[in-house]
Coordinates of C-alpha atoms in Angstrom, one line a residue:
M1019 CA 27.7 -18.8 1.8
S1020 CA 29.4 -16.7 -0.3
P1021 CA 31.5 -14.8 -0.1
R1022 CA 32.8 -16.6 3.1
T1023 CA 30.9 -14.8 6.3
V1024 CA 31.3 -14.7 9.9
V1025 CA 28.6 -15.9 11.1
W1026 CA 28.9 -17.3 14.6
V1027 CA 31.6 -15.8 17.1
A1028 CA 32.2 -17.8 21.1
N1029 CA 33.8 -15.1 22.5
R1030 CA 31.7 -12.3 21.8
E1031 CA 31.7 -10.9 25.3
K1032 CA 35.4 -10.9 25.5
P1033 CA 36.9 -10.6 21.6
L1034 CA 40.7 -11.0 21.0
K1035 CA 42.9 -9.4 19.8
V1036 CA 43.7 -10.7 15.7
V1037 CA 47.7 -11.5 17.1
D1038 CA 46.6 -13.2 19.6
S1039 CA 43.5 -15.5 18.0
S1040 CA 46.4 -17.6 16.4
S1041 CA 47.8 -18.9 19.4
E1042 CA 44.2 -19.9 21.0
S1043 CA 42.5 -23.6 20.7
L1044 CA 39.2 -24.3 20.9
T1045 CA 39.3 -28.2 22.6
I1046 CA 36.0 -29.8 24.8
G1047 CA 37.6 -29.6 28.8
S1048 CA 37.4 -32.5 31.0
N1049 CA 33.8 -31.5 32.5
G1050 CA 32.4 -31.9 29.2
N1051 CA 32.2 -28.6 27.9
L1052 CA 33.3 -27.2 25.1
E1053 CA 35.9 -24.4 25.4
L1054 CA 38.1 -21.6 24.3
V1055 CA 41.7 -22.3 25.6
S1056 CA 44.6 -19.6 25.4
S1057 CA 48.1 -21.3 24.7
K1058 CA 50.2 -19.2 26.8
N1059 CA 48.0 -18.9 30.1
K1060 CA 45.9 -22.6 29.4
S1061 CA 43.2 -20.1 30.8
V1062 CA 39.4 -20.2 29.8
I1063 CA 38.4 -17.7 28.0
W1064 CA 34.6 -18.9 26.6
S1065 CA 32.9 -22.2 27.4
T1066 CA 29.3 -23.4 26.9
N1067 CA 29.6 -23.5 30.6
I1068 CA 26.4 -26.4 30.8
L1069 CA 26.3 -29.2 33.1
V1070 CA 27.0 -33.0 31.7
R1071 CA 26.2 -35.8 33.1
S1072 CA 28.1 -38.3 31.4
S1073 CA 31.7 -38.6 30.9
G1074 CA 32.3 -38.0 27.7
S1075 CA 31.2 -35.8 24.9
I1076 CA 31.9 -34.6 21.0
V1077 CA 31.7 -31.6 18.7
E1078 CA 30.1 -31.6 15.6
L1079 CA 29.8 -28.9 12.7
S1080 CA 26.6 -29.9 11.0
D1081 CA 26.0 -28.7 7.0
S1082 CA 23.4 -26.2 8.0
G1083 CA 26.3 -24.4 10.1
N1084 CA 24.8 -25.5 13.2
L1085 CA 28.0 -26.0 16.0
V1086 CA 27.4 -28.8 18.2
L1087 CA 28.0 -30.3 21.1
K1088 CA 26.5 -33.6 22.7
D1089 CA 26.9 -36.3 24.7
D1090 CA 29.5 -39.3 23.8
K1091 CA 27.0 -42.5 24.3
T1092 CA 23.5 -41.2 23.7
G1093 CA 24.3 -38.7 21.2
D1094 CA 22.1 -35.8 22.8
N1095 CA 22.9 -32.7 21.8
L1096 CA 23.7 -31.1 25.2
W1097 CA 24.6 -27.2 23.2
Q1098 CA 23.9 -25.9 19.3
S1099 CA 25.1 -22.6 18.5
F1100 CA 22.5 -22.1 17.0
Q1101 CA 20.3 -21.2 20.2
H1102 CA 22.7 -18.4 20.8
S1103 CA 23.2 -16.4 17.6
G1104 CA 25.0 -14.0 16.8
D1105 CA 23.8 -10.9 14.4
T1106 CA 23.1 -13.5 11.8
F1107 CA 19.7 -15.9 11.6
L1108 CA 20.2 -19.1 9.5
P1109 CA 18.1 -22.3 8.7
G1110 CA 17.6 -23.7 11.3
A1111 CA 18.5 -21.6 14.4
T1112 CA 16.0 -20.3 16.6
L1113 CA 14.7 -16.8 16.9
G1114 CA 12.0 -16.3 19.9
Y1115 CA 11.6 -16.9 23.3
N1116 CA 10.5 -19.6 26.2
L1117 CA 8.2 -17.9 28.5
K1118 CA 8.5 -21.0 31.0
T1119 CA 12.5 -21.1 30.9
G1120 CA 12.6 -17.5 30.4
A1121 CA 15.1 -18.0 27.5
N1122 CA 14.9 -15.2 25.3
Y1123 CA 16.8 -15.8 21.8
V1124 CA 17.6 -13.1 19.4
L1125 CA 19.8 -11.6 17.1
T1126 CA 22.2 -8.8 18.0
S1127 CA 24.5 -7.0 15.4
W1128 CA 28.2 -6.4 15.9
K1129 CA 29.7 -3.1 17.7
S1130 CA 31.4 -2.5 13.7
D1131 CA 32.1 -4.1 11.1
E1132 CA 35.7 -5.1 12.3
D1133 CA 35.0 -5.9 16.7
P1134 CA 31.9 -8.4 17.2
S1135 CA 31.1 -7.6 20.5
P1136 CA 27.4 -6.9 21.4
G1137 CA 26.5 -3.9 19.4
N1138 CA 23.9 -1.7 19.7
F1139 CA 20.9 -3.5 17.5
T1140 CA 18.5 -6.5 18.0
L1141 CA 16.0 -8.1 16.3
G1142 CA 13.6 -10.6 18.1
I1143 CA 10.0 -11.8 18.2
S1144 CA 7.2 -9.4 21.1
K1145 CA 5.8 -11.7 23.5
Q1146 CA 2.6 -9.9 21.8
S1147 CA -0.6 -12.1 21.5
P1148 CA -0.3 -12.5 18.0
P1149 CA 3.7 -11.9 18.3
Q1150 CA 5.7 -10.0 16.0
A1151 CA 8.8 -9.6 14.6
Y1152 CA 10.8 -6.3 16.1
H1153 CA 13.9 -4.8 15.2
W1154 CA 15.3 -2.8 18.9
L1155 CA 18.1 -0.1 19.6
N1156 CA 20.0 -0.7 22.7
G1157 CA 17.2 -3.3 23.5
K1158 CA 14.3 -0.4 24.2
M1159 CA 13.2 1.7 21.3
P1160 CA 11.7 -0.3 18.6
Q1161 CA 13.4 0.7 14.6
W1162 CA 11.0 -1.1 13.3
R1163 CA 8.2 -4.2 13.5
S1164 CA 6.2 -6.3 11.3
G1165 CA 3.2 -6.4 12.4
P1166 CA 1.1 -9.6 13.7
W1167 CA 1.7 -12.8 12.0
D1168 CA -1.6 -13.9 11.2
K1169 CA -0.6 -17.8 10.9
T1170 CA 0.6 -18.0 7.2
K1171 CA 2.4 -13.8 7.9
F1172 CA 3.5 -10.8 9.1
I1173 CA 1.2 -8.3 7.9
G1174 CA 2.5 -5.5 7.9
I1175 CA 5.3 -6.6 5.1
P1176 CA 3.7 -6.3 1.8
G1177 CA 4.1 -8.8 -0.9
M1178 CA 4.7 -11.8 1.9
G1179 CA 2.0 -14.2 1.0
G1180 CA 3.2 -15.9 -2.2
S1181 CA 6.9 -14.9 -2.3
Y1182 CA 10.1 -15.6 -0.9
L1183 CA 9.5 -14.8 2.5
N1184 CA 7.0 -17.1 2.8
V1185 CA 9.5 -19.0 3.5
L1186 CA 9.5 -18.0 7.0
D1187 CA 6.8 -19.4 10.2
L1188 CA 6.1 -19.0 13.4
Q1189 CA 5.1 -21.3 15.4
Q1190 CA 3.5 -21.3 19.3
D1191 CA 3.6 -24.2 21.8
F1192 CA 1.4 -22.7 24.6
E1193 CA 1.3 -25.8 26.7
K1194 CA 5.1 -25.2 26.2
G1195 CA 5.3 -21.8 26.2
T1196 CA 7.5 -21.2 23.0
T1197 CA 7.1 -18.9 20.5
F1198 CA 10.0 -19.7 17.7
L1199 CA 10.8 -18.1 14.2
Y1200 CA 11.6 -20.8 11.6
F1201 CA 12.8 -21.4 7.9
N1202 CA 10.1 -23.8 6.0
S1203 CA 12.5 -25.1 4.1
F1204 CA 16.2 -23.7 2.4
D1205 CA 17.9 -25.1 -0.5
N1206 CA 21.7 -25.4 0.1
Y1207 CA 22.3 -24.1 -3.1
F1208 CA 20.7 -20.5 -2.2
P1209 CA 21.7 -18.8 0.6
T1210 CA 19.1 -17.9 3.0
N1211 CA 19.0 -15.3 6.3
F1212 CA 18.5 -12.7 8.4
F1213 CA 21.8 -10.4 9.2
V1214 CA 21.4 -7.5 11.2
S1215 CA 24.3 -5.0 10.2
S1216 CA 26.2 -2.7 13.1
Q1217 CA 24.8 0.3 11.3
G1218 CA 20.9 -1.1 12.1
L1219 CA 19.8 -2.2 8.7
L1220 CA 18.0 -5.6 8.4
R1221 CA 18.8 -7.6 6.1
F1222 CA 17.1 -10.4 4.2
T1223 CA 18.6 -12.5 1.9
C1224 CA 16.7 -15.4 0.0
K1225 CA 17.1 -17.2 -3.0
N1226 CA 19.9 -14.3 -3.8
N1227 CA 16.7 -12.1 -3.3
V1228 CA 17.5 -9.3 -1.1
K1229 CA 15.0 -7.1 1.4
L1230 CA 16.4 -4.7 3.5
F1231 CA 14.7 -3.4 6.8
P1232 CA 13.4 -0.2 7.3
K1233 CA 13.7 0.6 3.2
T1234 CA 11.7 3.8 3.9
R1235 CA 10.9 6.9 6.0
C1236 CA 7.6 5.2 6.6
D1237 CA 9.1 2.2 7.3
A1238 CA 10.8 3.1 10.5
Y1239 CA 8.9 3.2 13.5
G1240 CA 6.6 6.1 14.5
T1241 CA 7.6 8.0 12.0
C1242 CA 4.6 10.0 12.0
G1243 CA 3.9 10.6 16.1
A1244 CA 0.7 9.2 17.6
F1245 CA -3.0 9.1 15.3
G1246 CA -0.2 10.0 12.9
V1247 CA -0.7 8.2 9.1
C1248 CA 2.2 7.0 6.8
K1249 CA 2.0 7.3 3.1
T1250 CA 5.3 7.5 0.9
S1251 CA 4.1 8.4 -1.8
D1252 CA 2.4 11.0 -0.9
F1253 CA 4.0 14.7 0.1
P1254 CA 4.6 15.2 3.0
I1255 CA 4.7 11.9 3.6
C1256 CA 2.1 12.1 7.1
K1257 CA -1.2 13.1 7.8
C1258 CA -3.5 13.6 11.1
L1259 CA -5.9 9.8 11.1
K1260 CA -9.6 11.8 9.7
G1261 CA -10.9 13.6 13.1
F1262 CA -7.4 14.0 14.6
V1263 CA -5.0 17.3 13.9
P1264 CA -1.2 18.5 14.7
K1265 CA -0.4 18.7 18.4
S1266 CA 2.0 21.2 17.1
V1267 CA 0.7 22.9 13.8
Q1268 CA 4.4 24.5 13.7
E1269 CA 6.4 21.8 14.1
W1270 CA 4.3 19.6 11.0
R1271 CA 5.1 22.3 8.6
K1272 CA 9.1 21.4 9.4
G1273 CA 8.2 18.7 8.5
I1274 CA 8.9 17.1 12.5
W1275 CA 5.8 14.5 12.5
S1276 CA 7.2 12.7 15.9
G1277 CA 4.7 15.1 18.1
G1278 CA 1.8 13.6 16.6
C1279 CA -1.9 14.2 16.4
K1280 CA -5.3 15.0 19.4
R1281 CA -8.7 14.8 18.5
R1282 CA -10.4 17.8 17.3
T1283 CA -13.9 16.7 18.9
N1284 CA -14.4 14.7 22.2
L1285 CA -15.6 11.5 22.0
L1286 CA -19.7 11.3 23.3
C1287 CA -18.6 8.3 25.5
Q1288 CA -16.6 9.4 27.4
K1289 CA -19.2 13.2 28.3
N1290 CA -21.6 10.2 29.2
Y1291 CA -19.1 7.6 30.6
S1292 CA -21.6 7.0 33.2
S1293 CA -24.7 6.2 31.6
Q1294 CA -25.7 4.2 28.3
P1295 CA -26.9 5.9 25.3
S1296 CA -31.2 5.5 25.0
N1297 CA -32.3 4.4 21.9
G1298 CA -32.4 7.2 19.1
E1299 CA -29.4 8.8 21.1
K1300 CA -26.3 9.6 18.3
T1301 CA -23.3 7.4 20.1
D1302 CA -19.7 7.0 18.3
G1303 CA -19.6 5.3 15.1
F1304 CA -16.3 3.7 13.9
H1305 CA -14.2 5.3 10.0
M1306 CA -12.8 2.7 7.9
M1307 CA -8.9 2.6 6.7
N1308 CA -7.6 0.1 4.5
M1309 CA -3.9 -1.3 3.3
L1310 CA -2.7 -0.4 6.2
N1311 CA 0.1 -1.9 8.3
L1312 CA -2.0 -2.1 11.9
P1313 CA -0.7 -0.1 14.6
D1314 CA 1.3 -1.6 17.4
L1315 CA 0.5 -1.5 21.5
Y1316 CA -3.1 -3.5 20.0
T1317 CA -4.5 -6.5 22.5
F1318 CA -6.4 -9.3 21.7
V1319 CA -9.7 -10.4 22.9
N1320 CA -10.2 -13.6 22.6
N1321 CA -13.7 -15.9 22.6
I1322 CA -14.5 -13.6 19.2
N1323 CA -15.3 -15.1 15.7
E1324 CA -17.4 -12.7 14.1
A1325 CA -16.1 -9.1 12.8
N1326 CA -19.6 -7.9 14.2
D1327 CA -18.7 -9.3 17.7
C1328 CA -15.7 -7.4 17.6
Y1329 CA -17.7 -4.2 16.5
T1330 CA -19.9 -4.0 19.4
W1331 CA -17.4 -5.1 21.8
C1332 CA -15.3 -2.2 21.0
L1333 CA -18.6 0.4 20.9
N1334 CA -19.7 -0.8 24.4
N1335 CA -16.1 0.0 26.0
C1336 CA -15.2 3.7 26.0
S1337 CA -11.5 3.0 26.1
C1338 CA -11.7 1.1 23.0
V1339 CA -10.3 3.6 20.5
A1340 CA -9.8 1.4 17.7
Y1341 CA -10.7 -2.4 16.3
A1342 CA -9.8 -4.8 13.9
Y1343 CA -10.8 -8.2 12.9
V1344 CA -8.1 -9.9 11.0
N1345 CA -8.3 -13.1 9.8
G1346 CA -6.1 -15.8 11.1
I1347 CA -5.7 -13.2 14.3
G1348 CA -9.3 -12.7 15.0
C1349 CA -10.1 -9.7 17.0
L1350 CA -7.8 -6.8 17.6
V1351 CA -8.7 -3.6 19.8
W1352 CA -6.8 -0.9 20.9
S1353 CA -6.8 1.4 23.6
E1354 CA -3.8 3.7 24.1
D1355 CA -2.3 5.5 21.3
L1356 CA -2.1 4.6 17.7
I1357 CA 1.2 4.9 16.5
D1358 CA 3.5 3.2 13.9
I1359 CA 0.0 3.8 10.6
Q1360 CA 1.3 3.2 7.2
V1361 CA -0.4 3.0 4.3
F1362 CA 0.2 0.5 1.8
P1363 CA -0.4 -0.2 -2.1
Y1364 CA -1.2 -3.5 -1.4
G1365 CA -1.7 -6.0 1.4
G1366 CA -2.6 -4.7 5.1
A1367 CA -5.6 -4.8 7.0
D1368 CA -8.4 -3.2 7.8
L1369 CA -8.6 -0.6 11.0
F1370 CA -11.7 1.4 12.4
I1371 CA -11.1 4.4 14.2
R1372 CA -13.7 5.7 17.2
L1373 CA -14.9 8.9 15.7
A1374 CA -17.0 11.2 17.2
P1375 CA -20.2 11.6 15.4
A1376 CA -19.7 15.6 14.9
E1377 CA -16.3 14.1 12.4
L1378 CA -19.1 11.9 10.9
A1379 CA -20.8 13.5 10.1
R1380 CA -18.5 15.9 8.8
G1381 CA -17.7 13.6 6.6
Q1382 CA -20.7 12.8 5.5
K1383 CA -21.1 16.4 4.6
T1384 CA -18.1 16.8 2.4
R1385 CA -19.2 13.3 0.4
K1386 CA -22.5 15.4 0.1
I1387 CA -20.8 18.2 -1.3
V1388 CA -18.2 16.8 -3.5
I1389 CA -21.3 14.4 -5.0
I1390 CA -23.3 17.2 -6.0
L1391 CA -20.6 19.0 -7.6
T1392 CA -19.7 15.6 -9.5
V1393 CA -22.7 15.7 -11.2
V1394 CA -23.5 19.9 -11.7
S1395 CA -20.1 19.2 -13.5
A1396 CA -21.6 16.2 -15.2
C1397 CA -24.8 18.1 -16.3
A1398 CA -22.6 21.1 -17.7
L1399 CA -20.8 19.2 -19.5
L1400 CA -23.4 17.2 -21.4
L1401 CA -25.4 20.0 -22.3
A1402 CA -22.0 22.3 -23.3
A1403 CA -21.4 18.9 -25.4
V1404 CA -24.6 19.0 -26.5
F1405 CA -24.6 22.8 -27.4
V1406 CA -21.4 22.7 -29.0
F1407 CA -22.5 20.0 -31.0
H1408 CA -26.1 21.8 -32.1
R1409 CA -23.3 24.9 -33.4
W1410 CA -21.1 22.4 -35.3
R1411 CA -24.0 21.4 -37.0
T1412 CA -25.6 25.2 -38.2
S1413 CA -21.5 26.1 -39.3
H1414 CA -21.2 22.6 -41.3
R1415 CA -25.5 23.7 -43.7
C1416 CA -24.6 25.4 -46.3
N1417 CA -27.5 28.3 -47.9
C1418 CA -27.2 26.0 -51.0
Y1419 CA -25.8 28.8 -53.2
L1420 CA -25.6 28.2 -56.8
T1421 CA -23.1 30.3 -59.5
V1422 CA -25.8 32.0 -61.7
L1423 CA -24.9 33.4 -65.1
T1424 CA -26.3 35.6 -67.7
P1425 CA -26.9 33.9 -71.1
N1426 CA -23.8 35.7 -72.5
F1427 CA -21.6 34.4 -69.8
K1428 CA -20.3 37.8 -68.2
A1429 CA -19.4 37.6 -64.1
G1430 CA -23.6 37.0 -62.6
R1431 CA -24.4 37.2 -58.9
A1432 CA -25.0 34.3 -56.2
W1433 CA -28.9 33.3 -56.2
S1434 CA -30.1 31.2 -53.5
V1435 CA -31.6 27.8 -54.5
K1436 CA -35.0 29.4 -54.0
E1437 CA -34.8 32.3 -56.4
I1438 CA -33.2 30.2 -59.1
L1439 CA -36.4 27.8 -59.0
R1440 CA -39.1 31.3 -58.8
K1441 CA -37.3 31.5 -61.6
L1442 CA -37.1 28.4 -62.9
G1443 CA -41.5 28.3 -62.8
L1444 CA -40.5 25.2 -60.4
A1445 CA -40.9 26.8 -57.4
K1446 CA -44.8 25.7 -58.3
R1447 CA -44.8 22.8 -58.5
R1448 CA -47.0 21.6 -55.2
E1449 CA -45.8 18.0 -55.5
T1450 CA -41.7 19.4 -54.3
P1451 CA -40.6 19.5 -51.0
L1452 CA -39.8 23.1 -51.8
H1453 CA -42.9 24.4 -52.4
N1454 CA -43.3 23.5 -48.5
L1455 CA -40.2 24.9 -47.2
Q1456 CA -40.8 28.7 -49.8
G1457 CA -44.4 28.2 -47.5
A1458 CA -42.6 28.8 -44.2
K1459 CA -41.8 31.9 -43.4
Q1460 CA -40.9 31.6 -39.9
Q1461 CA -38.2 29.1 -41.4
D1462 CA -34.1 29.5 -40.3
P1463 CA -32.7 30.8 -43.2
S1464 CA -29.7 28.5 -42.1
E1465 CA -31.3 25.2 -42.4
L1466 CA -30.8 22.8 -44.5
C1467 CA -32.0 23.4 -48.5
I1468 CA -34.1 20.7 -49.6
F1469 CA -35.3 20.2 -53.2
E1470 CA -35.3 17.1 -55.5
L1471 CA -32.9 15.6 -58.3
N1472 CA -35.1 16.9 -61.2
S1473 CA -34.8 20.3 -60.5
V1474 CA -31.1 20.2 -60.5
L1475 CA -30.9 18.4 -63.4
A1476 CA -33.2 20.9 -65.1
A1477 CA -30.9 24.1 -64.2
T1478 CA -27.9 22.8 -64.8
N1479 CA -28.6 20.7 -68.1
H1480 CA -28.3 17.1 -66.3
F1481 CA -24.4 18.2 -64.7
N1482 CA -23.6 19.2 -68.4
I1483 CA -19.9 18.8 -68.1
T1484 CA -20.1 22.7 -70.0
N1485 CA -22.2 24.0 -66.8
K1486 CA -19.3 22.4 -64.4
L1487 CA -16.9 26.1 -62.7
G1488 CA -14.9 23.5 -60.7
E1489 CA -14.9 21.4 -57.8
G1490 CA -14.2 22.3 -53.7
G1491 CA -13.8 20.6 -50.7
F1492 CA -17.7 19.9 -50.8
G1493 CA -17.7 18.2 -55.1
S1494 CA -18.3 20.0 -58.1
V1495 CA -19.9 23.5 -59.0
Y1496 CA -21.7 24.2 -62.1
K1497 CA -23.7 26.9 -63.2
A1498 CA -27.2 27.2 -63.9
R1499 CA -28.9 28.9 -67.0
L1500 CA -31.5 31.3 -66.4
G1501 CA -34.1 31.0 -69.3

C-alpha cells in the first residue's frame, strides 16, 4: 500500500506518546500471548489475552497484512489482527458478527488523524435479514447505509453489480450464526480496502478507483425525514411521498426536511379495522415507485416466493404500509415510518406504498386530465399546422399576369392571362382547360391558372428572345403582343 499507511494499532485503548514508543517492545510472553511490554518497568501495556494451551507459540506477519499468533506445534491460529480491525478493512479481514458467540467485528475510526484512540465513527453489518452495511456515529446514530444485500450486491449502492465494487461478498451461515463481509478476490499490486476517517467519511479503494460514502446529501441517512424521498437531481432535493404532506410547511420552505411528512388521507383499513371489506367495497391500494434505495426498518417475510403473494400479504395486514419483492431477497414489508428513501438514476428496487382509495383516485384524475390536455394540444397543433400549410400554399400561388405592351412598345398595363387569351380569341376554344376555368364564375381568383402550352407559344411568339423582358426568382418574363 503506497504511501505507507497505518492499518492496525495494538494498543489503541492506551496509545503511547511518540517519545515513549521507541522504548517499548513487542514480545511473546511466558504464557504464550503476544505482548507489548514497557522497557522501563517491564509492565504489560497490551496483550492478546487468550488462553494458550500449548507450551509454545509463534507470531507471523503475512503478505496480506495479517498479524497472526500461531500454536508452535500444531500451526493453528490462536489470534489474528484481522479479527480485531482498526479503521481499515483489508482483503482477508473480518467484518460482521457471530450471533452464538456474541462477537461483533466492526471498523472504528481514529479519534483524530494523529490519535489512534477509538473515534466516534464505526462501520459494521446490521443484524437484519437481509443484512446491510451501516455507518454509525457513536455506535447508535446511522450516518449512511448500503441497502439490503440481495446475494450479489447491496442494492443501495448504484452500479455495484458488474463493477469494481463487486469484489465484495457477504456470506451467512445460519447454523453457525455468522454473517461476514469479505473481499471476493484481490491483487496485491492494487490496493483494496475500506477506510473510516476520523471525520466520518467512508473511503473504498479498489484498483486505483476511489468511492466515497456519503457522497451527496441524499446519501446521508434520513435527510428527508419519515415518508420523505430524496433525489439529488431535483431542487429542492426532498419531497413527500405521494399521498403525504409536510408535517411543518414552514420548516420545509426553509429547507429543513428532517421533520418528515404525514398522511393526507387515513387508510381505509384503519377505519374498518374490525371487519374485512366485502366484494365490491373499496379497499386501499398501492402506488409504485422504482429505482430506489429501499427504506430502512424492513421485515423479511418467509415462505413467499411470488410478488403477488407479497402484495396479498401486505394488503391483508393493515399494519403493512409498504412492500417490495426483490430478486435474490424475496418479500420485504414495512410497518413503521418509511425512512431514508433515495431515488437513483439507475439500479435500485421497486417499492409499493399503501394509500387510501381517495389518494389513488386523485392520481388517476390527474392522469386523465394530463391525457386529455395532451390530446387536445396535439389536435390543436395539427390543425394549426394544416392552416399554416394552406396559407403558405395560397400565398405562393400567382394570379398569372403577363406584361402586355401595345404594338408601339409604349408603357402598357398588366393583363391577366384570361384577358390576354380572350383578346387573342383563344378563350373560346372548348378543348382547352382554360375554357372551363372561365366558365366557373365562383372560382377563387387566387387559384392557380391552368392553360395549354400552345396558347402561351402563340402569345409570346414561341418565347422569342426579342420578347424576353428579364428574369426573376420564378423564371423568365416575356411580353405578349395583342394582334
